[in-house]
Amino acid sequence: MQLRRLHTIFLFVVVLLGAGFYHVQPQLDQHIGLARNHSNLWNMIVKSNIKNTTSSMMEAAQKSLETQHLAFNSENSVSSSRTKLPRINVGTCQPHLSVAFLKVHKCGSTTVSNDVMFRFAFKHNLIAALPNSDRPIIGSLGRIRDSDYKKPPKGKRWNIFAHHAMYNRTRFRQLMAPDTRYVTILREPLQRLKSAFQYFHLEDRFPGLQKQTPRGVAYVTTYLKRPGYWDTHYQQPPTPDGREHRCLRNCLGRDLGLSEKHYDNNTAVQEFIQGIENDFTTVLILEYLPESLVLLKRRMCWTLYDILYAHGTHSLKQRYKGKEVVTGAMKDGFYKHNKADVMLYTRFNDSLHRQISQEGTDFLEEVKHFKRTNDNVLGFCQSKKWRRQRNLIVEKSKWNDAFSVNVGNSFCKLYDKGRQYWHLKLKSAY
């Protein structure tokens, strides 16, 4: 009798396993097929190489990739981004307090670090990473030594990181709190280059470039005519800080840890981008900064107050010296020369818009509300009105509780402060 029961149980288990395999195997086959399609699409970009690889071709291939991702995720009711980034209902969760914000040069990262990350750390009395000296960088060229930063108290780890540092996965996991979520920001590669030329006066690093630039024409125009040629004539700054700040080629990827030796290695670039997608909870896009910050707010269960920022979108409205004469051929040539950055930016720009489309019909309404509130608070703090009125009430909405901006809580005094100011404030947590 007992033997017959065991035999029945054995047959039942076999049937269950068979049914489970029958259910899983088609999904597994589909995933493998999708991976092969990914490889084929990226190879299309590489094989076209210099003759046929234009910006439109890169974008078309990337959109095809994203379409396949979306179709696969929809059919299986699972999206990698949705699994990793669940929708949060305001009022039912606690704010996430450990964030590593990896700054990328000339992508609006200083605005986010000073106005959002450092202010959030001060509000919650968190341990923020601080350099041992008055430097905007912690570490050097991807290495962070113990002597590069102020030691956290009692062996604790950092809750907030918001300085320049080339991303090093292993080192950051040693230094950050275990539950840290990683965030970064990207910008359209050509616009980032223009901003870098303007801010760092990169024309000084190229012997002969200024002489070859006609009067009244922006120096970056001369560079874009022959980026490969000028790169070979670039004079590196003598100090590590100078080399870290000033960059020409694939600078988005470089700041996030892509090695220069892999710039032209398609497989390595694909693996690098996939690694960033796996490691980073949220990738902000400067061209859509308000949308990015509202998405960050939802992911982290932060408040509307937490994502207010003072600088507006000035980084997108820079006035460049001289007239820019950038042709379509020059743009395509730059994209070929910076293929890794184009692939990286396209992937996460598309990903941002896909995530927004999954957030529900009220997302864009919240973005409009955030923009309006941010403009009101910015105007209040930048005028003399707050000294007389002393108080600005932001009323409660479906996306935020009511809060006040006033002299008493010193909000306007903390608004739009620089790195040195925050270093002094954040030492109080040590």
Coordinates of C-alpha atoms in Angstrom, one line a residue:
M1 CA 0.0 0.0 0.0
Q2 CA 2.8 2.4 1.0
L3 CA 4.7 1.4 -2.2
R4 CA 1.7 2.2 -4.3
R5 CA 1.4 5.7 -2.7
L6 CA 5.1 6.4 -3.4
H7 CA 4.6 5.4 -7.0
T8 CA 1.6 7.7 -7.4
I9 CA 3.6 10.6 -5.8
F10 CA 6.5 10.0 -8.2
L11 CA 4.2 10.1 -11.2
F12 CA 2.6 13.3 -10.0
V13 CA 6.0 15.0 -9.6
V14 CA 7.1 13.9 -13.1
V15 CA 4.0 15.4 -14.6
L16 CA 4.6 18.7 -12.8
L17 CA 8.2 18.9 -13.9
G18 CA 7.2 18.2 -17.4
A19 CA 4.6 20.9 -17.4
G20 CA 7.0 23.4 -15.9
F21 CA 9.6 22.6 -18.6
Y22 CA 7.0 22.9 -21.3
H23 CA 6.1 26.4 -19.9
V24 CA 9.7 27.7 -19.5
Q25 CA 11.4 26.3 -22.6
P26 CA 9.6 28.5 -25.2
Q27 CA 10.5 31.6 -23.1
L28 CA 14.1 30.4 -22.9
D29 CA 14.3 29.8 -26.6
Q30 CA 12.8 33.2 -27.3
H31 CA 15.3 34.9 -25.0
I32 CA 18.2 33.2 -26.8
G33 CA 16.8 34.2 -30.1
L34 CA 16.5 37.8 -28.9
A35 CA 20.1 37.8 -27.8
R36 CA 21.1 36.6 -31.3
N37 CA 19.1 39.4 -32.8
H38 CA 20.8 41.9 -30.5
S39 CA 24.2 40.7 -31.7
N40 CA 23.1 40.9 -35.4
L41 CA 21.8 44.5 -35.0
W42 CA 25.0 45.7 -33.3
N43 CA 27.1 44.0 -35.9
M44 CA 25.1 45.8 -38.6
I45 CA 26.4 49.1 -37.0
V46 CA 30.0 47.8 -36.9
K47 CA 30.2 46.3 -40.3
S48 CA 28.9 49.5 -41.9
N49 CA 31.9 51.2 -40.3
I50 CA 33.1 54.4 -41.8
K51 CA 31.3 54.4 -45.2
N52 CA 27.7 53.9 -44.2
T53 CA 27.4 54.4 -40.5
T54 CA 25.3 57.6 -40.0
S55 CA 23.6 58.9 -37.0
S56 CA 20.2 57.9 -38.5
M57 CA 21.4 54.3 -39.1
M58 CA 22.6 54.0 -35.5
E59 CA 19.3 55.4 -34.2
A60 CA 17.3 53.0 -36.4
A61 CA 19.2 50.0 -35.2
Q62 CA 18.9 51.0 -31.6
K63 CA 15.1 51.6 -32.0
S64 CA 14.8 48.1 -33.5
L65 CA 16.7 46.7 -30.5
E66 CA 14.4 48.5 -28.1
T67 CA 11.3 47.3 -30.0
Q68 CA 12.4 43.7 -29.6
H69 CA 13.0 44.3 -25.9
L70 CA 9.6 45.7 -25.5
A71 CA 7.9 43.0 -27.4
F72 CA 9.7 40.3 -25.4
N73 CA 8.9 41.9 -22.1
S74 CA 5.2 42.5 -23.0
E75 CA 4.6 38.9 -24.1
N76 CA 6.1 37.6 -20.9
S77 CA 4.5 40.3 -18.6
V78 CA 8.0 41.0 -17.3
S79 CA 10.2 44.0 -18.1
S80 CA 13.7 44.2 -16.9
S81 CA 13.4 47.9 -16.2
R82 CA 10.0 47.4 -14.5
T83 CA 11.3 44.5 -12.4
K84 CA 14.3 46.6 -11.3
L85 CA 12.4 49.9 -11.0
P86 CA 8.9 49.2 -9.5
R87 CA 6.3 51.9 -9.5
I88 CA 6.0 53.4 -6.0
N89 CA 2.8 54.8 -4.6
V90 CA 3.4 58.0 -2.7
G91 CA 2.4 57.7 1.0
T92 CA 2.9 53.9 1.2
C93 CA 6.7 53.7 1.2
Q94 CA 9.8 55.1 2.9
P95 CA 12.4 57.2 1.1
H96 CA 15.4 55.4 -0.1
L97 CA 18.4 57.0 1.7
S98 CA 21.5 55.5 0.0
V99 CA 22.4 56.8 -3.5
A100 CA 25.6 56.9 -5.5
F101 CA 25.3 59.6 -8.1
L102 CA 28.1 59.2 -10.7
K103 CA 28.7 62.6 -12.2
V104 CA 29.5 62.8 -15.9
H105 CA 31.3 65.9 -17.1
K106 CA 29.3 68.6 -18.8
C107 CA 26.0 66.8 -18.5
G108 CA 24.3 69.0 -15.9
S109 CA 25.7 66.7 -13.1
T110 CA 26.8 69.6 -10.9
T111 CA 23.3 70.9 -10.8
V112 CA 22.0 67.5 -9.7
S113 CA 24.8 66.9 -7.1
N114 CA 24.6 70.3 -5.5
D115 CA 20.9 71.1 -5.6
V116 CA 19.5 67.6 -5.1
M117 CA 21.9 65.0 -3.7
F118 CA 23.9 67.1 -1.2
R119 CA 20.7 68.9 0.0
F120 CA 19.0 65.5 0.4
A121 CA 22.0 64.2 2.4
F122 CA 22.0 67.3 4.7
K123 CA 18.2 67.1 5.2
H124 CA 18.5 63.4 6.4
N125 CA 21.8 63.8 8.2
L126 CA 23.4 61.1 6.0
I127 CA 27.0 60.3 5.6
A128 CA 28.1 61.8 2.3
A129 CA 31.4 61.0 0.6
L130 CA 33.8 63.9 1.1
P131 CA 37.3 64.3 -0.3
N132 CA 40.3 64.8 2.0
S133 CA 41.1 68.1 0.3
D134 CA 39.2 70.8 -1.6
R135 CA 38.8 68.8 -4.8
P136 CA 35.8 68.1 -7.0
I137 CA 37.0 64.6 -7.5
I138 CA 37.4 61.7 -5.2
G139 CA 40.2 59.4 -6.4
S140 CA 42.0 59.6 -9.7
L141 CA 41.4 58.0 -13.1
G142 CA 39.2 55.2 -11.7
R143 CA 41.2 54.6 -8.5
I144 CA 40.0 55.6 -5.1
R145 CA 42.6 55.2 -2.4
D146 CA 42.0 55.4 1.3
S147 CA 43.9 58.7 1.4
D148 CA 41.5 60.3 -1.1
Y149 CA 38.5 60.7 1.1
K150 CA 37.5 61.6 4.7
K151 CA 37.0 58.4 6.7
P152 CA 33.4 57.8 7.7
P153 CA 32.8 57.6 11.5
K154 CA 32.9 54.4 13.4
G155 CA 33.6 52.2 10.3
K156 CA 30.3 53.2 8.6
R157 CA 29.9 53.4 4.8
W158 CA 28.8 56.2 2.6
N159 CA 25.0 56.8 2.1
I160 CA 25.5 59.5 -0.6
F161 CA 28.1 59.9 -3.3
A162 CA 27.9 62.9 -5.5
H163 CA 31.4 63.8 -6.7
H164 CA 33.3 63.3 -9.9
A165 CA 34.9 59.8 -10.0
M166 CA 35.3 57.3 -12.8
Y167 CA 32.9 54.5 -12.0
N168 CA 34.7 51.4 -10.6
R169 CA 32.1 48.8 -9.7
T170 CA 34.2 46.8 -7.2
R171 CA 35.5 49.9 -5.4
F172 CA 32.1 51.5 -5.0
R173 CA 30.6 48.4 -3.6
Q174 CA 33.3 48.4 -0.9
L175 CA 32.7 52.0 0.0
M176 CA 28.9 52.5 -0.3
A177 CA 26.2 51.2 2.0
P178 CA 25.0 47.7 0.9
D179 CA 21.5 48.9 -0.2
T180 CA 22.9 51.7 -2.4
R181 CA 21.1 52.5 -5.6
Y182 CA 23.2 53.9 -8.5
V183 CA 22.2 56.9 -10.5
T184 CA 23.9 58.9 -13.3
I185 CA 23.2 61.4 -16.0
L186 CA 23.9 61.5 -19.8
R187 CA 23.7 64.2 -22.5
E188 CA 23.6 64.1 -26.3
P189 CA 27.3 63.5 -27.2
L190 CA 27.7 66.4 -29.6
Q191 CA 26.1 68.9 -27.3
R192 CA 28.3 67.7 -24.5
L193 CA 31.4 68.3 -26.6
K194 CA 30.3 71.8 -27.4
S195 CA 29.8 72.5 -23.8
A196 CA 33.2 71.1 -22.9
F197 CA 35.0 73.2 -25.5
Q198 CA 33.3 76.3 -24.1
Y199 CA 33.9 75.5 -20.4
F200 CA 37.4 74.0 -20.5
H201 CA 38.7 76.2 -23.4
L202 CA 39.8 73.0 -25.1
E203 CA 41.1 75.0 -28.1
D204 CA 44.2 75.8 -25.9
R205 CA 45.1 72.1 -25.9
F206 CA 45.4 71.8 -29.7
P207 CA 48.5 73.5 -31.3
G208 CA 47.4 75.3 -34.4
L209 CA 43.6 74.9 -34.0
Q210 CA 43.0 78.6 -33.2
K211 CA 45.0 79.8 -36.2
Q212 CA 43.0 77.5 -38.5
T213 CA 39.7 78.9 -37.2
P214 CA 38.3 81.9 -39.1
R215 CA 37.4 84.9 -37.0
G216 CA 33.9 84.8 -35.6
V217 CA 33.7 81.0 -36.0
A218 CA 33.5 78.7 -32.9
Y219 CA 36.7 76.7 -32.3
V220 CA 34.7 73.5 -32.0
T221 CA 33.7 73.8 -35.6
T222 CA 37.4 73.4 -36.7
Y223 CA 37.8 70.4 -34.4
L224 CA 34.6 68.7 -35.9
K225 CA 36.0 68.9 -39.4
R226 CA 38.7 66.4 -38.5
P227 CA 38.2 65.0 -35.0
G228 CA 40.5 62.0 -35.5
Y229 CA 43.3 64.3 -36.7
W230 CA 43.0 66.8 -33.8
D231 CA 42.9 64.0 -31.2
T232 CA 46.4 62.9 -32.2
H233 CA 47.6 66.5 -31.6
Y234 CA 45.9 66.9 -28.3
Q235 CA 48.2 68.0 -25.4
Q236 CA 47.2 66.3 -22.2
P237 CA 47.1 68.4 -19.0
P238 CA 50.0 67.6 -16.7
T239 CA 48.0 66.8 -13.6
P240 CA 45.7 63.9 -12.9
D241 CA 42.8 66.3 -12.2
G242 CA 43.3 67.9 -15.5
R243 CA 43.3 64.7 -17.4
E244 CA 40.2 63.5 -15.6
H245 CA 38.2 66.7 -16.3
R246 CA 39.3 67.2 -19.9
C247 CA 38.1 64.6 -22.3
L248 CA 37.5 64.4 -26.1
R249 CA 36.3 61.0 -27.2
N250 CA 33.6 58.8 -25.8
C251 CA 33.6 60.9 -22.6
L252 CA 30.2 59.6 -21.4
G253 CA 31.5 56.1 -21.4
R254 CA 34.9 57.0 -20.0
D255 CA 33.4 58.6 -16.9
L256 CA 31.3 55.5 -16.4
G257 CA 34.3 53.2 -16.6
L258 CA 34.7 52.3 -20.3
S259 CA 38.4 51.7 -20.9
E260 CA 40.0 53.6 -23.9
K261 CA 41.4 50.4 -25.3
H262 CA 37.8 49.2 -25.8
Y263 CA 36.5 52.2 -27.7
D264 CA 36.5 50.4 -31.0
N265 CA 35.7 46.9 -29.6
N266 CA 32.0 46.4 -30.4
T267 CA 31.6 43.4 -28.1
A268 CA 33.3 45.2 -25.2
V269 CA 31.1 48.2 -25.7
Q270 CA 27.9 46.1 -25.7
E271 CA 29.0 44.4 -22.5
F272 CA 29.8 47.7 -20.9
I273 CA 26.4 49.2 -21.7
Q274 CA 24.7 46.1 -20.4
G275 CA 26.7 46.4 -17.2
I276 CA 25.6 50.0 -16.7
E277 CA 22.0 48.9 -17.3
N278 CA 22.3 46.2 -14.7
D279 CA 24.1 48.4 -12.1
F280 CA 22.2 51.7 -12.4
T281 CA 18.7 52.1 -11.1
T282 CA 18.1 55.3 -12.9
V283 CA 19.9 57.1 -15.7
L284 CA 18.8 60.7 -16.1
I285 CA 18.9 62.5 -19.4
L286 CA 19.8 66.2 -19.4
E287 CA 17.6 67.1 -22.3
Y288 CA 14.7 65.7 -20.2
L289 CA 15.8 66.7 -16.8
P290 CA 12.4 67.5 -15.2
E291 CA 11.0 64.2 -16.5
S292 CA 14.1 62.4 -15.2
L293 CA 13.9 63.9 -11.8
V294 CA 10.2 63.1 -11.4
L295 CA 11.0 59.5 -12.4
L296 CA 13.8 59.5 -9.8
K297 CA 11.4 60.8 -7.2
R298 CA 9.0 57.9 -7.9
R299 CA 11.8 55.3 -7.9
M300 CA 13.3 56.5 -4.6
C301 CA 10.0 57.4 -2.9
W302 CA 11.3 61.0 -2.4
T303 CA 9.2 64.1 -2.2
L304 CA 8.7 67.0 -4.6
Y305 CA 10.6 69.1 -2.2
D306 CA 13.6 66.8 -2.6
I307 CA 14.0 67.3 -6.3
L308 CA 13.7 71.1 -6.5
Y309 CA 16.7 72.5 -8.3
A310 CA 18.0 76.1 -8.8
H311 CA 19.8 76.3 -12.0
G312 CA 17.0 75.6 -14.5
T313 CA 18.3 74.3 -17.8
H314 CA 21.0 76.8 -18.3
S315 CA 23.4 74.1 -19.5
L316 CA 21.2 73.6 -22.5
K317 CA 21.1 77.3 -23.3
Q318 CA 24.8 78.2 -23.3
R319 CA 26.0 81.0 -25.5
Y320 CA 29.1 79.9 -27.4
K321 CA 31.8 82.2 -28.6
G322 CA 31.7 82.4 -32.3
K323 CA 29.3 81.0 -34.8
E324 CA 28.9 77.2 -35.0
V325 CA 28.9 75.9 -38.6
V326 CA 28.2 72.1 -38.1
T327 CA 27.2 70.3 -41.2
G328 CA 25.4 66.9 -41.3
A329 CA 28.7 65.3 -42.5
M330 CA 30.6 66.7 -39.6
K331 CA 27.9 65.4 -37.2
D332 CA 28.1 62.0 -38.7
G333 CA 31.8 62.0 -38.6
F334 CA 31.7 62.9 -34.9
Y335 CA 29.2 60.1 -34.2
K336 CA 31.4 57.5 -35.9
H337 CA 34.4 58.7 -33.9
N338 CA 32.3 58.5 -30.7
K339 CA 30.3 55.4 -31.5
A340 CA 30.4 54.0 -28.0
D341 CA 28.9 57.2 -26.6
V342 CA 26.2 57.3 -29.3
M343 CA 25.2 53.7 -28.4
L344 CA 25.2 54.5 -24.7
Y345 CA 23.2 57.6 -25.0
T346 CA 20.7 56.1 -27.5
R347 CA 20.1 53.1 -25.3
F348 CA 19.3 55.1 -22.2
N349 CA 17.4 57.9 -23.9
D350 CA 15.1 55.3 -25.4
S351 CA 14.9 53.6 -22.1
L352 CA 13.9 56.8 -20.3
H353 CA 11.0 57.3 -22.7
R354 CA 9.9 53.7 -22.5
Q355 CA 9.8 53.9 -18.7
I356 CA 7.8 57.2 -18.8
S357 CA 5.3 55.5 -21.1
Q358 CA 4.8 52.8 -18.4
E359 CA 4.3 55.3 -15.6
G360 CA 0.6 56.0 -16.3
T361 CA -1.4 58.9 -17.6
D362 CA -0.6 61.2 -14.6
F363 CA 3.1 61.2 -15.1
L364 CA 3.2 64.1 -17.6
E365 CA 0.7 66.0 -15.4
E366 CA 3.1 65.6 -12.5
V367 CA 6.0 66.8 -14.6
K368 CA 4.0 70.0 -15.5
H369 CA 3.2 70.5 -11.8
F370 CA 6.9 70.0 -10.9
K371 CA 8.1 72.5 -13.5
R372 CA 5.5 75.1 -12.3
T373 CA 6.4 74.6 -8.6
N374 CA 10.2 74.6 -9.4
D375 CA 9.9 77.9 -11.3
N376 CA 7.8 79.5 -8.5
V377 CA 10.3 78.5 -5.8
L378 CA 13.3 79.5 -7.9
G379 CA 11.7 82.9 -8.6
F380 CA 10.8 83.3 -4.9
C381 CA 14.4 82.5 -3.7
Q382 CA 16.2 84.6 -6.3
S383 CA 14.2 87.8 -5.7
K384 CA 14.1 90.2 -2.8
K385 CA 10.5 89.2 -2.3
W386 CA 11.2 86.5 0.1
R387 CA 12.8 88.9 2.5
R388 CA 9.6 90.9 2.7
Q389 CA 7.0 88.1 2.3
R390 CA 9.1 85.6 4.2
N391 CA 7.0 82.7 3.2
L392 CA 5.9 80.8 0.1
I393 CA 3.3 78.0 0.5
V394 CA 3.3 75.1 -2.0
E395 CA -0.1 73.7 -1.7
K396 CA -0.9 70.0 -1.4
S397 CA -1.5 68.1 -4.6
K398 CA -2.0 64.4 -5.6
W399 CA 1.8 64.3 -5.9
N400 CA 3.0 66.1 -2.9
D401 CA 2.1 67.2 0.6
A402 CA 2.0 71.0 1.3
F403 CA 5.2 72.6 2.3
S404 CA 6.6 76.1 2.9
V405 CA 9.7 77.9 1.6
N406 CA 10.6 80.5 4.1
V407 CA 13.4 82.3 6.0
G408 CA 12.7 80.2 9.1
N409 CA 13.7 76.9 7.6
S410 CA 16.5 78.6 5.6
F411 CA 15.5 76.8 2.4
C412 CA 16.4 79.8 0.2
K413 CA 19.8 80.0 1.9
L414 CA 20.5 76.4 1.0
Y415 CA 19.2 76.8 -2.5
D416 CA 21.8 77.0 -5.3
K417 CA 24.9 76.5 -3.1
G418 CA 28.2 75.1 -4.4
R419 CA 30.3 72.1 -3.5
Q420 CA 32.5 73.9 -1.0
Y421 CA 29.5 75.1 1.0
W422 CA 28.0 71.6 1.2
H423 CA 31.4 70.1 2.2
L424 CA 31.3 72.2 5.4
K425 CA 27.6 71.4 6.1
L426 CA 28.0 67.7 5.5
K427 CA 30.9 67.3 7.9
S428 CA 28.4 67.5 10.7
A429 CA 27.4 63.9 10.0
Y430 CA 30.9 62.7 10.7

